[in-house]
Coordinates of C-alpha atoms in Angstrom, one line a residue:
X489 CA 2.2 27.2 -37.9
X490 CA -0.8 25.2 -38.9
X491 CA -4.0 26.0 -38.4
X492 CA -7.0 24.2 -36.3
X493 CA -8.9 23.5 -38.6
X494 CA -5.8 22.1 -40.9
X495 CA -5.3 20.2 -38.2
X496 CA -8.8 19.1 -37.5
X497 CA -9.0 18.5 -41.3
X498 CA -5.8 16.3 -41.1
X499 CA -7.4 13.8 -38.6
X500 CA -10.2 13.3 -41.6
X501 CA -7.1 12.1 -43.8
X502 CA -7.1 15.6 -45.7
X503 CA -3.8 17.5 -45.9
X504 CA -4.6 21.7 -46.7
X505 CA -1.8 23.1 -48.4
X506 CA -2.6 26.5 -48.4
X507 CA -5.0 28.7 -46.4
X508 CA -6.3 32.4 -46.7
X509 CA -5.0 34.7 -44.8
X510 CA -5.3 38.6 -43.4
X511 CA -3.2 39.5 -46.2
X512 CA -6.1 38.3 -48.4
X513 CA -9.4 40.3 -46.8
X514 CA -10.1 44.3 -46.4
X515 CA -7.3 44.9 -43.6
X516 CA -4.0 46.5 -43.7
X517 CA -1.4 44.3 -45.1
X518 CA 1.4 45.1 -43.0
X519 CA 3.0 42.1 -41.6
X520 CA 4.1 44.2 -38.7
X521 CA 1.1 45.6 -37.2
X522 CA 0.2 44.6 -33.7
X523 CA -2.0 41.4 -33.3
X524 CA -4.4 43.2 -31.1
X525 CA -4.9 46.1 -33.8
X526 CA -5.7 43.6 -36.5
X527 CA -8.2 41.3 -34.6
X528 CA -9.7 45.0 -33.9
X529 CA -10.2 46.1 -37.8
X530 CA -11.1 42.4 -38.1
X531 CA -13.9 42.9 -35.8
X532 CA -15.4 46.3 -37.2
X533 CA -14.7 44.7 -40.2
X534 CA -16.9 41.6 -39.3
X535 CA -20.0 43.9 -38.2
X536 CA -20.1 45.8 -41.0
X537 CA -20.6 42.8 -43.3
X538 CA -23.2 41.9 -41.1
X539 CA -25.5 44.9 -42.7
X540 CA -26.9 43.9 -45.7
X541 CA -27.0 47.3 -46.5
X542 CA -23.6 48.1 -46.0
X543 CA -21.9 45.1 -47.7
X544 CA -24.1 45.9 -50.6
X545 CA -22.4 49.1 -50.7
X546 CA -18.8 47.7 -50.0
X547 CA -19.6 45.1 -53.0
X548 CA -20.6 47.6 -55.6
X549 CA -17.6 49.4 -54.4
X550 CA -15.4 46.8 -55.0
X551 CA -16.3 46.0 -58.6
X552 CA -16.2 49.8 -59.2
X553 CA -20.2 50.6 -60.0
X554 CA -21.4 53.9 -58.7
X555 CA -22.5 54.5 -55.4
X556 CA -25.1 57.7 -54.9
X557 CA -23.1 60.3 -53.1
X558 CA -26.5 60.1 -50.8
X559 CA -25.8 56.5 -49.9
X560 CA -25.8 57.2 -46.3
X561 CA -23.3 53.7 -46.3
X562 CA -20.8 55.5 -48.5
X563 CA -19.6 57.1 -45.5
X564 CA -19.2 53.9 -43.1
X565 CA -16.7 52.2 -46.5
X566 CA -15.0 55.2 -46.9
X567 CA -14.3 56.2 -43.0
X568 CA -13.2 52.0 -42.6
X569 CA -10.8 52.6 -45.6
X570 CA -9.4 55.7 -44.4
X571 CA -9.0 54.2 -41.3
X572 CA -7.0 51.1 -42.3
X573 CA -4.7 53.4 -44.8
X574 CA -3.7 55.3 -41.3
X575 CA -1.9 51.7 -40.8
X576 CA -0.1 51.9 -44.4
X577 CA -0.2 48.2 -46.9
X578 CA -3.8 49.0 -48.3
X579 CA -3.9 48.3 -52.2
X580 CA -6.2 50.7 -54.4
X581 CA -5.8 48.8 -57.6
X582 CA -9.2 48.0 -58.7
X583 CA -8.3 44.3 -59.4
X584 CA -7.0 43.4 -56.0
X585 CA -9.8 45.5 -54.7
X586 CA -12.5 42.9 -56.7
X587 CA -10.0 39.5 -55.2
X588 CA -10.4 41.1 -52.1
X589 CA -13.5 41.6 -51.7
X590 CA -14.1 37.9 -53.2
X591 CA -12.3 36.8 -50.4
X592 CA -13.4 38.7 -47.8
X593 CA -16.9 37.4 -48.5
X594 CA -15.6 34.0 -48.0
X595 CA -13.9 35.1 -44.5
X596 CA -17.1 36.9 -43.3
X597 CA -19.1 33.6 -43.9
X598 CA -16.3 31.5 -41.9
X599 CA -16.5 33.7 -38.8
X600 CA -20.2 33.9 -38.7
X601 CA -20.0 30.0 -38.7
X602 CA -17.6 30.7 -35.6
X603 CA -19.1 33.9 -34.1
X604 CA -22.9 33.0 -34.6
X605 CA -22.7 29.1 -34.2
X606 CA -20.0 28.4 -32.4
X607 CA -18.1 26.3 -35.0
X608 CA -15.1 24.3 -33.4
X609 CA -12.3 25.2 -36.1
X610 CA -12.6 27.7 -39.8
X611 CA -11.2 28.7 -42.3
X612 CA -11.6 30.1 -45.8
X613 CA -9.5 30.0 -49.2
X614 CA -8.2 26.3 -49.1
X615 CA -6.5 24.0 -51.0
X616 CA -5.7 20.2 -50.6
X617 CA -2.9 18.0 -51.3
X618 CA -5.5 15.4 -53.1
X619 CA -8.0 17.5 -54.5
X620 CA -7.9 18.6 -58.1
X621 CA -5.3 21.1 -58.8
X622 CA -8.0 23.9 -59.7
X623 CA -10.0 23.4 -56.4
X624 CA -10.3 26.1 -54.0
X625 CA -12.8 25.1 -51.1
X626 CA -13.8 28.9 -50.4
X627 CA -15.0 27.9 -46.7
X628 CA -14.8 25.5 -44.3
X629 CA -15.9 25.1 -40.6
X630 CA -16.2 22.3 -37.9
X631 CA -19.8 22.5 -36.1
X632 CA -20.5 19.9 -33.8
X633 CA -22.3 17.6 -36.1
X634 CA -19.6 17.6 -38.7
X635 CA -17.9 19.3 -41.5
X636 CA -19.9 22.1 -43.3
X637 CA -18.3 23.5 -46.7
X638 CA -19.6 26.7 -48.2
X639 CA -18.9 27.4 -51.9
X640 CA -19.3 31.7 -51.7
X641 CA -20.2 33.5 -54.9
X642 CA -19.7 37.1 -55.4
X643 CA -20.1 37.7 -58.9
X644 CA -23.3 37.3 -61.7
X645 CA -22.1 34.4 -62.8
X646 CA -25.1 31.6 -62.5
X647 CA -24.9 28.4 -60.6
X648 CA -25.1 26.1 -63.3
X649 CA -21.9 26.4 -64.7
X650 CA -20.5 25.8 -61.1
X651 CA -22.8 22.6 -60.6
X652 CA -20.1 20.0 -61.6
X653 CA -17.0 21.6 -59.8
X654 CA -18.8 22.2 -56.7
X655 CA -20.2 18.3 -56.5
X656 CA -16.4 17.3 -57.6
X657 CA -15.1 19.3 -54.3
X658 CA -18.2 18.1 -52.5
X659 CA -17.1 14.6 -53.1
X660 CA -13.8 15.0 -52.3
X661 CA -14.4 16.6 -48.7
X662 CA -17.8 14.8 -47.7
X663 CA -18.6 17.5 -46.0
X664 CA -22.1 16.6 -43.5
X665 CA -23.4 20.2 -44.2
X666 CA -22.6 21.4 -48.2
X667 CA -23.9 25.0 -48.8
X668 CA -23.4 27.2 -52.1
X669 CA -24.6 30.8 -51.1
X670 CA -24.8 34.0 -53.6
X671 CA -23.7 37.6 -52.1
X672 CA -26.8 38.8 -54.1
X673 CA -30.1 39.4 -53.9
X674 CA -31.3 36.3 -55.8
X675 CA -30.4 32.8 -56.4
X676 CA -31.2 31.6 -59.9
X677 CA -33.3 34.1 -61.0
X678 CA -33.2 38.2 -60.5
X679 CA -36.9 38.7 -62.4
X680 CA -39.8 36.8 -61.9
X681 CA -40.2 34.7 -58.9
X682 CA -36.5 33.2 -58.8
X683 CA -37.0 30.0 -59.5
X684 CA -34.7 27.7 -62.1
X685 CA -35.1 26.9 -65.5
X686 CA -33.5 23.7 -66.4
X687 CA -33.9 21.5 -69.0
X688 CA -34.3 17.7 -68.3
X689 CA -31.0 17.1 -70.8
X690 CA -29.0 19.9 -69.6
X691 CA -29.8 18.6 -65.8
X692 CA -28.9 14.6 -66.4
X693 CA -25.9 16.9 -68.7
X694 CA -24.8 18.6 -64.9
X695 CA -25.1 15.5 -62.8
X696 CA -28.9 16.6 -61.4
X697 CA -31.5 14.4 -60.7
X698 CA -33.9 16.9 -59.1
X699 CA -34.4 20.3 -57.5
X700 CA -36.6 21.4 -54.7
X701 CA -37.6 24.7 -53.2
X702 CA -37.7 24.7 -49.3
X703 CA -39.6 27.5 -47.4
X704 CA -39.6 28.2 -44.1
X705 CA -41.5 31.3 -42.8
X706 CA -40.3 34.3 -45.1
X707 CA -37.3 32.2 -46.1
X708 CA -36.6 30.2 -49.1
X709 CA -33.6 27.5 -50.0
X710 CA -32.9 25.1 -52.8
X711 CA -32.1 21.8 -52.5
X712 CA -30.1 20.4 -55.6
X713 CA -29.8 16.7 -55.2
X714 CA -27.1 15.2 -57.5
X715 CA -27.5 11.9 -59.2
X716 CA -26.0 8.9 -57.5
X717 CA -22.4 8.4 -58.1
X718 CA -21.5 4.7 -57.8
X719 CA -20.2 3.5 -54.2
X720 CA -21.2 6.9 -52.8
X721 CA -25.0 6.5 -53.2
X722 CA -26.8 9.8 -53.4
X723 CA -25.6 14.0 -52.4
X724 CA -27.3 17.0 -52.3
X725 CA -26.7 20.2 -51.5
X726 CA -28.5 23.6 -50.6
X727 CA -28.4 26.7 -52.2
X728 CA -29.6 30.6 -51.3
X729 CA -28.8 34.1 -51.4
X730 CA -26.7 35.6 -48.8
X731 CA -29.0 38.9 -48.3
X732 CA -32.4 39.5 -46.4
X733 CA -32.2 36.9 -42.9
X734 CA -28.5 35.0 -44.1
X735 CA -27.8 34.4 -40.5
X736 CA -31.2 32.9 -40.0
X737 CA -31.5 30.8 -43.0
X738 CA -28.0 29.4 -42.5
X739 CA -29.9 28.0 -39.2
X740 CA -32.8 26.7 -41.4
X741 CA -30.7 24.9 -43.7
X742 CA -28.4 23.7 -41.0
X743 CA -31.4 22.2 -39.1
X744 CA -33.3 20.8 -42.4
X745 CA -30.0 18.9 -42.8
X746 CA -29.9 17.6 -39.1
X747 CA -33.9 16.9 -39.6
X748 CA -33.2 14.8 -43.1
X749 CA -30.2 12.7 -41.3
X750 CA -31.8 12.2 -37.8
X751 CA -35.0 9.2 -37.9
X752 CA -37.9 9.6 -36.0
X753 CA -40.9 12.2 -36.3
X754 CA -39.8 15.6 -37.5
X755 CA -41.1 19.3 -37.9
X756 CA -43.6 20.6 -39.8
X757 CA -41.3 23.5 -40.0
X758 CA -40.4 23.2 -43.6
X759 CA -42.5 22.9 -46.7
X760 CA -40.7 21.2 -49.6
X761 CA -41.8 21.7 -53.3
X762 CA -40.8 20.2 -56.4
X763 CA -38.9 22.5 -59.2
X764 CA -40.1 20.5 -62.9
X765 CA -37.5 20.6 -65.5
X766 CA -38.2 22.8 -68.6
X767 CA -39.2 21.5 -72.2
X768 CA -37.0 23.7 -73.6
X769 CA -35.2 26.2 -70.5
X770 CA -33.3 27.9 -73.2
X771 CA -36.8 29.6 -74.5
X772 CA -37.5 31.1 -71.2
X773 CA -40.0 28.5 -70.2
X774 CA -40.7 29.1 -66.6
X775 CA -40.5 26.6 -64.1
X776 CA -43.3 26.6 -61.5
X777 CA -43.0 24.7 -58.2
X778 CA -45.4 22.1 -57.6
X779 CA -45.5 21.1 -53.2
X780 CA -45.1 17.4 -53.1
X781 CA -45.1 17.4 -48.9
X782 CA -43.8 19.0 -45.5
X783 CA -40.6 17.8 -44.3
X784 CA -42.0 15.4 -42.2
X785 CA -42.6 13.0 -45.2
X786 CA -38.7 13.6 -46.2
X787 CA -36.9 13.3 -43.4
X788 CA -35.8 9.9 -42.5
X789 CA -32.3 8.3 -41.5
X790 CA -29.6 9.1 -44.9
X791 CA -28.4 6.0 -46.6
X792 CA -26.8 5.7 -49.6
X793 CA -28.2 2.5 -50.8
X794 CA -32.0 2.8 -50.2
X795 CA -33.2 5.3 -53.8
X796 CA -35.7 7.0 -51.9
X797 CA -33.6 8.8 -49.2
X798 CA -30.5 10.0 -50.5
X799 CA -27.6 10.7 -48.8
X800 CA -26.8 14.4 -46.8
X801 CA -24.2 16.6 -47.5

């Protein structure tokens, strides 16, 4: 049985061909269990992911670091776990545990699209009929303003390795909102003032024309705006941490998007500064943001033949 948001993708001329599942996230496999009981662990499930703390905890539990028998979270992982191996299919080998967990991130940020925001149709772990063969779109969710696409990130692994594939699926979906989040504490940078170092070479190299920091209040977002790809005109896409106000800054990025594709006067709300590219990025040069305006100078209706305002993703 398909899916709604197969479905819903299928009226935008994309065909999924496979979908993640509850086999996939932190419940019992079974296939016989109840409905009801599943949706239920789905649900505690759900709220403790919420807590920073907590999925902190499950994470470095997942990928097998140590967790201080004082952790006071310790004991909320281990009483869930107990309680969904009561219900028999739960897999202790350490690798499934770390492809779980991976996808269980991406589940967790599907449902809050439909829990906290109301999103008309989700789903995480796809693959489509036309996309390239290696392409897995780790979440996607309908809100009422269009398609949003979430790349989730649960390793170390940096983002600029990840630039190229992500604006490759980005293409391919054209989503209206295209988000690439970290489950960490950090986006580019875990010393210092987390900001990226990129060369001017190795940035033309990834398909970058610029990067911009985005604050609003106590929370911060990147904007990474791709260069223009002929017949398409210009895409961007926002980046940030998933810890520390996710909910909230999913809501900031989600209305900065609205704000750059809507015309008329917008909100001060937002101040936007400019990321230079590095001399040399490679010799830890760091990259200090220089405020070019608020987000009243950049918002203005998208286009993708006028330079100067580039096209939303």
């Amino acid at each position: 049985m398909r899916s709604e948001i197969s479905r819903l993708l299928k009226q935008r001329g994309h065909e999924v061909t496979k979908e993640g599942s509850d086999q996939d996230i932190f419940v019992p496999i079974r296939q016989d269990l109840e409905p009801e009981l599943v949706s239920s662990l789905k649900t505690v499930l759900y709220s403790l992911m919420r807590h920073d703390s907590i999925r902190r905890a499950l994470r470095d539990w997942a990928y097998g670091r140590r967790i201080s028998e004082s952790n006071p979270n310790l004991k909320y992982i281990e009483s869930y776990i107990q309680l969904c191996e009561r219900f028999g299919g739960w897999n202790n080998d350490p690798e499934a545990i770390k492809l779980r967990y991976a996808s269980t991130f991406e589940w967790y940020v599907s449902e809050l699209l439909s829990r906290e925001f109301s999103a008309r149709a989700n789903g995480f772990g796809l693959r489509m009929k036309d996309a390239d063969p290696g392409d897995e779109f780790d979440c996607i969710a309908l809100l009422d303003k269009g398609l949003t696409f979430v790349e989730c990130k649960t390793g170390r692994e940096g983002i600029y390795n990840q630039i190229s594939k992500f604006i490759r699926r980005d293409a391919e979906l054209g989503a209206t909102y295209s988000f690439f989040v970290f489950d960490r504490d950090y986006t580019f940078a875990r010393a210092g003032n987390d900001i990226p170092q990129l060369s001017a070479d190795r940035a033309y190299a990834l398909g970058v024309e610029s990067i911009e920091k985005v604050t609003v209040g106590s929370h911060a977002f990147f904007q990474v705006q791709g260069l223009r790809v002929f017949g398409r005109g210009w895409r961007y896409f926002l980046v940030c941490s998933a810890f520390n106000g996710f909910e909230d800054r999913i809501r900031y990025m989600i209305r900065y998007v609205d704000q750059r594709q809507e015309p008329g006067p917008a909100s001060s709300l937002f101040r936007v500064e400019a990321i230079p590219f590095t001399p040399e990025a490679s010799q830890g040069l760091s990259a200090q943001p220089n405020q070019i305006d608020s987000a009243a100078e950049q918002a203005a209706p998208a286009t993708g033949t006028e330079p100067s305002v580039p096209e939303a993703s």
